[in-house]
PDB file of C-alpha atoms in Angstrom:
ATOM      1  CA  MET A   1     140.893-183.438  -5.105  1.00  0.00           C
ATOM      2  CA  ASN A   2     144.488-184.612  -5.175  1.00  0.00           C
ATOM      3  CA  VAL A   3     145.499-186.916  -8.009  1.00  0.00           C
ATOM      4  CA  LEU A   4     148.722-188.885  -7.530  1.00  0.00           C
ATOM      5  CA  ALA A   5     149.875-190.391 -10.800  1.00  0.00           C
ATOM      6  CA  GLN A   6     151.867-193.217  -9.198  1.00  0.00           C
ATOM      7  CA  ASP A   7     149.320-194.185  -6.576  1.00  0.00           C
ATOM      8  CA  GLY A   8     146.008-193.774  -8.380  1.00  0.00           C
ATOM      9  CA  LEU A   9     143.230-191.339  -7.634  1.00  0.00           C
ATOM     10  CA  LYS A  10     143.313-189.713  -4.180  1.00  0.00           C
ATOM     11  CA  ILE A  11     140.484-187.545  -2.837  1.00  0.00           C
ATOM     12  CA  ASN A  12     140.492-185.348   0.225  1.00  0.00           C
ATOM     13  CA  TRP A  13     136.993-186.215   1.403  1.00  0.00           C
ATOM     14  CA  VAL A  14     137.147-183.652   4.200  1.00  0.00           C
ATOM     15  CA  GLU A  15     137.116-180.933   1.565  1.00  0.00           C
ATOM     16  CA  MET A  16     134.586-182.627  -0.712  1.00  0.00           C
ATOM     17  CA  PRO A  17     131.687-184.085   1.292  1.00  0.00           C
ATOM     18  CA  THR A  18     129.085-185.918  -0.753  1.00  0.00           C
ATOM     19  CA  TYR A  19     125.655-187.160   0.238  1.00  0.00           C
ATOM     20  CA  ASN A  20     123.864-187.798  -3.046  1.00  0.00           C
ATOM     21  CA  THR A  21     123.261-191.360  -1.813  1.00  0.00           C
ATOM     22  CA  ILE A  22     120.514-190.304   0.619  1.00  0.00           C
ATOM     23  CA  MET A  23     119.362-187.686  -1.893  1.00  0.00           C
ATOM     24  CA  ALA A  24     118.839-190.317  -4.601  1.00  0.00           C
ATOM     25  CA  ILE A  25     116.891-192.582  -2.258  1.00  0.00           C
ATOM     26  CA  ALA A  26     114.709-189.702  -1.044  1.00  0.00           C
ATOM     27  CA  ALA A  27     114.077-188.479  -4.600  1.00  0.00           C
ATOM     28  CA  GLY A  28     113.190-191.975  -5.784  1.00  0.00           C
ATOM     29  CA  ALA A  29     110.869-192.580  -2.847  1.00  0.00           C
ATOM     30  CA  GLY A  30     109.287-189.165  -3.355  1.00  0.00           C
ATOM     31  CA  LEU A  31     108.488-189.831  -7.010  1.00  0.00           C
ATOM     32  CA  ILE A  32     107.035-193.235  -6.143  1.00  0.00           C
ATOM     33  CA  LEU A  33     104.903-191.697  -3.386  1.00  0.00           C
ATOM     34  CA  VAL A  34     103.501-189.096  -5.777  1.00  0.00           C
ATOM     35  CA  VAL A  35     102.504-191.808  -8.262  1.00  0.00           C
ATOM     36  CA  VAL A  36     100.953-194.076  -5.619  1.00  0.00           C
ATOM     37  CA  PHE A  37      98.987-191.217  -4.052  1.00  0.00           C
ATOM     38  CA  ALA A  38      97.692-190.059  -7.446  1.00  0.00           C
ATOM     39  CA  ARG A  39      96.634-193.593  -8.306  1.00  0.00           C
ATOM     40  CA  GLN A  40      94.666-193.958  -5.068  1.00  0.00           C
ATOM     41  CA  LEU A  41      93.048-190.596  -5.696  1.00  0.00           C
ATOM     42  CA  VAL A  42      92.021-191.422  -9.268  1.00  0.00           C
ATOM     43  CA  GLN A  43      90.649-194.787  -8.143  1.00  0.00           C
ATOM     44  CA  GLY A  44      88.511-193.082  -5.500  1.00  0.00           C
ATOM     45  CA  ARG A  45      90.051-194.866  -2.522  1.00  0.00           C
ATOM     46  CA  ASP A  46      89.886-193.529   1.015  1.00  0.00           C
ATOM     47  CA  ILE A  47      93.168-191.883   2.022  1.00  0.00           C
ATOM     48  CA  ALA A  48      94.834-191.686   5.460  1.00  0.00           C
ATOM     49  CA  THR A  49      96.024-188.115   5.050  1.00  0.00           C
ATOM     50  CA  ASP A  50      98.059-188.038   8.281  1.00  0.00           C
ATOM     51  CA  GLY A  51     100.136-190.948   6.999  1.00  0.00           C
ATOM     52  CA  TRP A  52     100.621-189.286   3.627  1.00  0.00           C
ATOM     53  CA  ALA A  53     101.626-186.030   5.283  1.00  0.00           C
ATOM     54  CA  MET A  54     104.384-187.866   7.138  1.00  0.00           C
ATOM     55  CA  ALA A  55     105.330-189.885   4.033  1.00  0.00           C
ATOM     56  CA  PHE A  56     105.840-186.685   2.006  1.00  0.00           C
ATOM     57  CA  ALA A  57     107.471-184.733   4.827  1.00  0.00           C
ATOM     58  CA  VAL A  58     110.258-187.240   5.543  1.00  0.00           C
ATOM     59  CA  PRO A  59     111.911-187.278   2.087  1.00  0.00           C
ATOM     60  CA  GLY A  60     110.896-183.640   1.644  1.00  0.00           C
ATOM     61  CA  ILE A  61     112.928-182.552   4.676  1.00  0.00           C
ATOM     62  CA  ILE A  62     115.929-184.619   3.562  1.00  0.00           C
ATOM     63  CA  LEU A  63     115.858-183.209   0.038  1.00  0.00           C
ATOM     64  CA  ALA A  64     115.213-179.635   1.117  1.00  0.00           C
ATOM     65  CA  LEU A  65     118.042-179.608   3.668  1.00  0.00           C
ATOM     66  CA  THR A  66     120.665-181.411   1.597  1.00  0.00           C
ATOM     67  CA  GLY A  67     119.641-179.615  -1.574  1.00  0.00           C
ATOM     68  CA  LEU A  68     119.783-176.231   0.144  1.00  0.00           C
ATOM     69  CA  HIS A  69     123.212-176.959   1.600  1.00  0.00           C
ATOM     70  CA  MET A  70     124.543-178.171  -1.738  1.00  0.00           C
ATOM     71  CA  THR A  71     123.022-175.214  -3.586  1.00  0.00           C
ATOM     72  CA  LEU A  72     124.408-172.581  -1.230  1.00  0.00           C
ATOM     73  CA  THR A  73     127.807-174.030  -0.263  1.00  0.00           C
ATOM     74  CA  TRP A  74     128.848-176.068  -3.330  1.00  0.00           C
ATOM     75  CA  PRO A  75     130.560-178.909  -1.405  1.00  0.00           C
ATOM     76  CA  LEU A  76     131.433-180.679  -4.667  1.00  0.00           C
ATOM     77  CA  ALA A  77     133.365-177.735  -6.100  1.00  0.00           C
ATOM     78  CA  SER A  78     136.758-179.343  -5.456  1.00  0.00           C
ATOM     79  CA  GLY A  79     138.537-181.120  -8.277  1.00  0.00           C
ATOM     80  CA  GLY A  80     136.416-179.809 -11.132  1.00  0.00           C
ATOM     81  CA  PHE A  81     133.057-181.224 -10.045  1.00  0.00           C
ATOM     82  CA  ALA A  82     131.291-177.925  -9.450  1.00  0.00           C
ATOM     83  CA  PHE A  83     128.576-178.812 -11.977  1.00  0.00           C
ATOM     84  CA  ASP A  84     127.392-181.624  -9.698  1.00  0.00           C
ATOM     85  CA  ASN A  85     126.186-179.040  -7.184  1.00  0.00           C
ATOM     86  CA  ILE A  86     123.801-177.707  -9.827  1.00  0.00           C
ATOM     87  CA  ILE A  87     122.806-181.083 -11.236  1.00  0.00           C
ATOM     88  CA  PHE A  88     121.971-182.697  -7.894  1.00  0.00           C
ATOM     89  CA  GLY A  89     121.550-179.857  -5.417  1.00  0.00           C
ATOM     90  CA  GLU A  90     119.095-177.540  -7.111  1.00  0.00           C
ATOM     91  CA  PRO A  91     116.568-180.159  -8.345  1.00  0.00           C
ATOM     92  CA  ALA A  92     116.688-181.835  -4.912  1.00  0.00           C
ATOM     93  CA  LEU A  93     115.980-178.505  -3.207  1.00  0.00           C
ATOM     94  CA  ALA A  94     113.045-177.782  -5.504  1.00  0.00           C
ATOM     95  CA  PHE A  95     111.531-181.266  -5.164  1.00  0.00           C
ATOM     96  CA  GLY A  96     112.008-181.237  -1.399  1.00  0.00           C
ATOM     97  CA  VAL A  97     110.179-177.925  -1.011  1.00  0.00           C
ATOM     98  CA  LEU A  98     107.354-179.176  -3.246  1.00  0.00           C
ATOM     99  CA  MET A  99     106.998-182.297  -1.113  1.00  0.00           C
ATOM    100  CA  LEU A 100     106.931-180.253   2.071  1.00  0.00           C
ATOM    101  CA  GLY A 101     104.226-178.090   0.525  1.00  0.00           C
ATOM    102  CA  ALA A 102     102.207-181.208  -0.265  1.00  0.00           C
ATOM    103  CA  ALA A 103     102.699-182.497   3.289  1.00  0.00           C
ATOM    104  CA  LEU A 104     101.359-179.194   4.629  1.00  0.00           C
ATOM    105  CA  VAL A 105      98.280-179.479   2.419  1.00  0.00           C
ATOM    106  CA  PHE A 106      97.651-183.043   3.618  1.00  0.00           C
ATOM    107  CA  TRP A 107      97.915-181.862   7.204  1.00  0.00           C
ATOM    108  CA  LYS A 108      95.638-178.827   6.828  1.00  0.00           C
ATOM    109  CA  ARG A 109      93.111-180.244   4.352  1.00  0.00           C
ATOM    110  CA  GLY A 110      93.051-183.797   5.686  1.00  0.00           C
ATOM    111  CA  PRO A 111      89.277-184.192   6.096  1.00  0.00           C
ATOM    112  CA  MET A 112      88.609-182.799   2.629  1.00  0.00           C
ATOM    113  CA  LEU A 113      91.104-185.162   0.973  1.00  0.00           C
ATOM    114  CA  ALA A 114      90.390-188.309   2.985  1.00  0.00           C
ATOM    115  CA  ALA A 115      87.291-189.384   1.041  1.00  0.00           C
ATOM    116  CA  ASP A 116      84.804-188.130  -1.532  1.00  0.00           C
ATOM    117  CA  PRO A 117      81.435-186.977  -0.180  1.00  0.00           C
ATOM    118  CA  PRO A 118      78.753-189.598  -0.951  1.00  0.00           C
ATOM    119  CA  ASP A 119      76.791-187.065  -2.985  1.00  0.00           C
ATOM    120  CA  ASN A 120      79.803-185.646  -4.862  1.00  0.00           C
ATOM    121  CA  PRO A 121      82.111-188.312  -6.337  1.00  0.00           C
ATOM    122  CA  GLY A 122      85.265-186.890  -7.853  1.00  0.00           C
ATOM    123  CA  HIS A 123      85.270-183.906  -5.476  1.00  0.00           C
ATOM    124  CA  ARG A 124      88.780-184.657  -4.178  1.00  0.00           C
ATOM    125  CA  LEU A 125      90.231-184.960  -7.656  1.00  0.00           C
ATOM    126  CA  GLU A 126      88.855-181.568  -8.589  1.00  0.00           C
ATOM    127  CA  LEU A 127      90.171-180.095  -5.330  1.00  0.00           C
ATOM    128  CA  VAL A 128      93.655-181.470  -5.993  1.00  0.00           C
ATOM    129  CA  ARG A 129      93.505-180.089  -9.528  1.00  0.00           C
ATOM    130  CA  GLN A 130      92.735-176.631  -8.159  1.00  0.00           C
ATOM    131  CA  LEU A 131      95.476-176.883  -5.524  1.00  0.00           C
ATOM    132  CA  LEU A 132      98.171-178.096  -7.919  1.00  0.00           C
ATOM    133  CA  GLY A 133      97.268-175.912 -10.882  1.00  0.00           C
ATOM    134  CA  PRO A 134      99.263-172.816  -9.851  1.00  0.00           C
ATOM    135  CA  VAL A 135     102.366-174.686  -8.654  1.00  0.00           C
ATOM    136  CA  SER A 136     102.374-176.835 -11.802  1.00  0.00           C
ATOM    137  CA  VAL A 137     103.903-173.826 -13.593  1.00  0.00           C
ATOM    138  CA  PHE A 138     107.001-174.246 -11.418  1.00  0.00           C
ATOM    139  CA  VAL A 139     106.954-178.003 -12.002  1.00  0.00           C
ATOM    140  CA  PHE A 140     106.858-177.328 -15.750  1.00  0.00           C
ATOM    141  CA  ALA A 141     109.925-175.082 -15.414  1.00  0.00           C
ATOM    142  CA  LEU A 142     111.726-177.818 -13.480  1.00  0.00           C
ATOM    143  CA  GLY A 143     110.933-180.200 -16.317  1.00  0.00           C
ATOM    144  CA  LEU A 144     112.668-177.888 -18.761  1.00  0.00           C
ATOM    145  CA  ALA A 145     115.627-177.729 -16.354  1.00  0.00           C
ATOM    146  CA  CYS A 146     115.750-181.552 -16.308  1.00  0.00           C
ATOM    147  CA  PHE A 147     115.965-181.583 -20.100  1.00  0.00           C
ATOM    148  CA  ALA A 148     118.826-179.076 -19.950  1.00  0.00           C
ATOM    149  CA  ILE A 149     120.654-181.194 -17.362  1.00  0.00           C
ATOM    150  CA  ALA A 150     120.202-184.285 -19.521  1.00  0.00           C
ATOM    151  CA  ALA A 151     121.534-182.426 -22.572  1.00  0.00           C
ATOM    152  CA  ALA A 152     124.570-181.259 -20.589  1.00  0.00           C
ATOM    153  CA  GLY A 153     125.178-184.827 -19.405  1.00  0.00           C
ATOM    154  CA  TRP A 154     125.217-186.135 -22.953  1.00  0.00           C
ATOM    155  CA  THR A 155     127.120-183.176 -24.422  1.00  0.00           C
ATOM    156  CA  TYR A 156     129.930-183.150 -21.853  1.00  0.00           C
ATOM    157  CA  THR A 157     129.823-186.881 -20.941  1.00  0.00           C
ATOM    158  CA  LEU A 158     129.144-186.213 -17.270  1.00  0.00           C
ATOM    159  CA  PHE A 159     128.297-188.721 -14.501  1.00  0.00           C
ATOM    160  CA  ALA A 160     131.065-191.201 -15.433  1.00  0.00           C
ATOM    161  CA  ALA A 161     132.458-193.043 -12.413  1.00  0.00           C
ATOM    162  CA  PRO A 162     136.251-193.280 -11.891  1.00  0.00           C
ATOM    163  CA  PRO A 163     137.924-196.709 -12.140  1.00  0.00           C
ATOM    164  CA  GLU A 164     138.372-196.725  -8.345  1.00  0.00           C
ATOM    165  CA  GLU A 165     134.601-196.941  -7.789  1.00  0.00           C
ATOM    166  CA  PRO A 166     133.307-200.524  -7.458  1.00  0.00           C
ATOM    167  CA  ILE A 167     130.821-201.786 -10.071  1.00  0.00           C
ATOM    168  CA  SER A 168     130.289-198.424 -11.804  1.00  0.00           C
ATOM    169  CA  GLY A 169     134.049-198.076 -12.272  1.00  0.00           C
ATOM    170  CA  GLU A 170     134.035-201.188 -14.448  1.00  0.00           C
ATOM    171  CA  PHE A 171     132.541-198.977 -17.164  1.00  0.00           C
ATOM    172  CA  ALA A 172     135.040-196.129 -16.748  1.00  0.00           C
ATOM    173  CA  ASP A 173     136.292-196.718 -20.296  1.00  0.00           C
ATOM    174  CA  TYR A 174     132.765-196.114 -21.580  1.00  0.00           C
ATOM    175  CA  PRO A 175     131.826-192.729 -20.034  1.00  0.00           C
ATOM    176  CA  TRP A 176     128.927-192.324 -22.469  1.00  0.00           C
ATOM    177  CA  LEU A 177     127.184-195.309 -20.827  1.00  0.00           C
ATOM    178  CA  GLU A 178     126.598-193.782 -17.380  1.00  0.00           C
ATOM    179  CA  ALA A 179     126.042-190.363 -18.973  1.00  0.00           C
ATOM    180  CA  THR A 180     123.213-191.879 -21.019  1.00  0.00           C
ATOM    181  CA  PHE A 181     121.819-193.724 -17.996  1.00  0.00           C
ATOM    182  CA  ILE A 182     121.610-190.700 -15.672  1.00  0.00           C
ATOM    183  CA  SER A 183     120.597-188.294 -18.433  1.00  0.00           C
ATOM    184  CA  GLY A 184     117.827-190.715 -19.380  1.00  0.00           C
ATOM    185  CA  LEU A 185     116.466-190.562 -15.834  1.00  0.00           C
ATOM    186  CA  TYR A 186     116.373-186.773 -15.992  1.00  0.00           C
ATOM    187  CA  VAL A 187     114.539-186.982 -19.313  1.00  0.00           C
ATOM    188  CA  LEU A 188     111.884-189.229 -17.746  1.00  0.00           C
ATOM    189  CA  VAL A 189     111.373-186.837 -14.843  1.00  0.00           C
ATOM    190  CA  GLY A 190     111.317-183.917 -17.265  1.00  0.00           C
ATOM    191  CA  ILE A 191     108.636-185.492 -19.453  1.00  0.00           C
ATOM    192  CA  GLY A 192     106.350-186.019 -16.479  1.00  0.00           C
ATOM    193  CA  ALA A 193     106.968-182.493 -15.232  1.00  0.00           C
ATOM    194  CA  VAL A 194     106.206-180.706 -18.514  1.00  0.00           C
ATOM    195  CA  VAL A 195     103.103-182.837 -19.129  1.00  0.00           C
ATOM    196  CA  LEU A 196     101.687-182.298 -15.626  1.00  0.00           C
ATOM    197  CA  PRO A 197     100.114-178.829 -16.159  1.00  0.00           C
ATOM    198  CA  PHE A 198      98.296-180.051 -19.273  1.00  0.00           C
ATOM    199  CA  ALA A 199      97.181-183.233 -17.511  1.00  0.00           C
ATOM    200  CA  LEU A 200      95.759-181.207 -14.628  1.00  0.00           C
ATOM    201  CA  ARG A 201      94.012-178.674 -16.821  1.00  0.00           C
ATOM    202  CA  ARG A 202      91.284-181.086 -17.884  1.00  0.00           C
ATOM    203  CA  LEU A 203      92.263-184.119 -15.802  1.00  0.00           C
ATOM    204  CA  ALA A 204      93.072-185.958 -19.021  1.00  0.00           C
ATOM    205  CA  ARG A 205      93.594-189.614 -18.141  1.00  0.00           C
ATOM    206  CA  PRO A 206      96.078-190.365 -20.987  1.00  0.00           C
ATOM    207  CA  LEU A 207      98.294-187.456 -19.899  1.00  0.00           C
ATOM    208  CA  LEU A 208      97.997-188.425 -16.243  1.00  0.00           C
ATOM    209  CA  LEU A 209      99.103-191.909 -17.287  1.00  0.00           C
ATOM    210  CA  VAL A 210     102.186-190.450 -18.990  1.00  0.00           C
ATOM    211  CA  VAL A 211     103.096-188.594 -15.795  1.00  0.00           C
ATOM    212  CA  GLY A 212     102.558-191.701 -13.692  1.00  0.00           C
ATOM    213  CA  ILE A 213     104.604-194.013 -15.914  1.00  0.00           C
ATOM    214  CA  THR A 214     107.567-191.659 -16.370  1.00  0.00           C
ATOM    215  CA  TRP A 215     107.768-190.680 -12.715  1.00  0.00           C
ATOM    216  CA  GLY A 216     107.143-194.227 -11.541  1.00  0.00           C
ATOM    217  CA  ILE A 217     109.972-195.679 -13.631  1.00  0.00           C
ATOM    218  CA  ALA A 218     112.345-192.852 -12.712  1.00  0.00           C
ATOM    219  CA  GLY A 219     111.445-193.177  -9.025  1.00  0.00           C
ATOM    220  CA  VAL A 220     112.156-196.903  -8.882  1.00  0.00           C
ATOM    221  CA  VAL A 221     115.462-196.529 -10.726  1.00  0.00           C
ATOM    222  CA  PHE A 222     116.593-193.559  -8.621  1.00  0.00           C
ATOM    223  CA  LEU A 223     115.778-195.475  -5.430  1.00  0.00           C
ATOM    224  CA  LEU A 224     117.608-198.638  -6.506  1.00  0.00           C
ATOM    225  CA  PHE A 225     120.570-196.700  -7.892  1.00  0.00           C
ATOM    226  CA  GLY A 226     120.845-194.701  -4.663  1.00  0.00           C
ATOM    227  CA  ALA A 227     120.780-197.894  -2.620  1.00  0.00           C
ATOM    228  CA  LEU A 228     123.510-199.399  -4.827  1.00  0.00           C
ATOM    229  CA  ASN A 229     125.598-196.254  -4.340  1.00  0.00           C
ATOM    230  CA  TYR A 230     125.829-196.960  -0.625  1.00  0.00           C
ATOM    231  CA  PHE A 231     128.156-199.779  -1.619  1.00  0.00           C
ATOM    232  CA  THR A 232     129.878-198.131  -4.577  1.00  0.00           C
ATOM    233  CA  HIS A 233     130.478-194.789  -2.862  1.00  0.00           C
ATOM    234  CA  ILE A 234     131.798-196.424   0.293  1.00  0.00           C
ATOM    235  CA  GLY A 235     134.129-198.461  -1.891  1.00  0.00           C
ATOM    236  CA  LEU A 236     135.228-195.314  -3.706  1.00  0.00           C
ATOM    237  CA  ILE A 237     136.061-193.639  -0.401  1.00  0.00           C
ATOM    238  CA  VAL A 238     138.034-196.667   0.785  1.00  0.00           C
ATOM    239  CA  ASN A 239     139.940-196.833  -2.509  1.00  0.00           C
ATOM    240  CA  THR A 240     140.777-193.126  -2.755  1.00  0.00           C
ATOM    241  CA  GLN A 241     141.223-191.793   0.775  1.00  0.00           C
TER     242      GLN A 241
END
């Protein structure tokens, strides 16, 4: 990143590619999909597993590829933004791989997940509990990582947009505001992640509700914020190139 005092902020975008716009949309959509699928499952509805396999695979591929590239190559290392590669890249990689794993299960176990047998209501819910139980340990660890990311955001006032960025840049003089906003989203995701193993253990409805609410809110906000960033990030590029 090249900063020119007399001409404002200048960024060499060739050396610092960024694509957290599509990552935010994919992450938001992924969280929403998880909540909607779980709700249909708990309500005992019939499920078109082929459609859900595709629905999970699409954002899963995007997150896995972009997250892997960001994790391994650190494209945001220029200009003192190396921490963004950890904050955005590694959680995206983990969530993308989890979604691809879920898509594979939908594809292979489609008939078993499509509907409950007439003589065994609740069979699918128990099957999902058994399938997700082992991997929920990793989800729990990711929840702890989300809390750590949120704490770092608050402690070091990260995530603040520069004045050259439209809309978000209007709050450049209040860096704590965007730090609190983004850190709060990570806290919501983290709460759902650390509660999930306990919710699955006995299929406790109150705990499942906590997971659904936290991930649902975070998913909607991530999706809308990512969509907004298509304008703000394009404006930032125009104003700083």
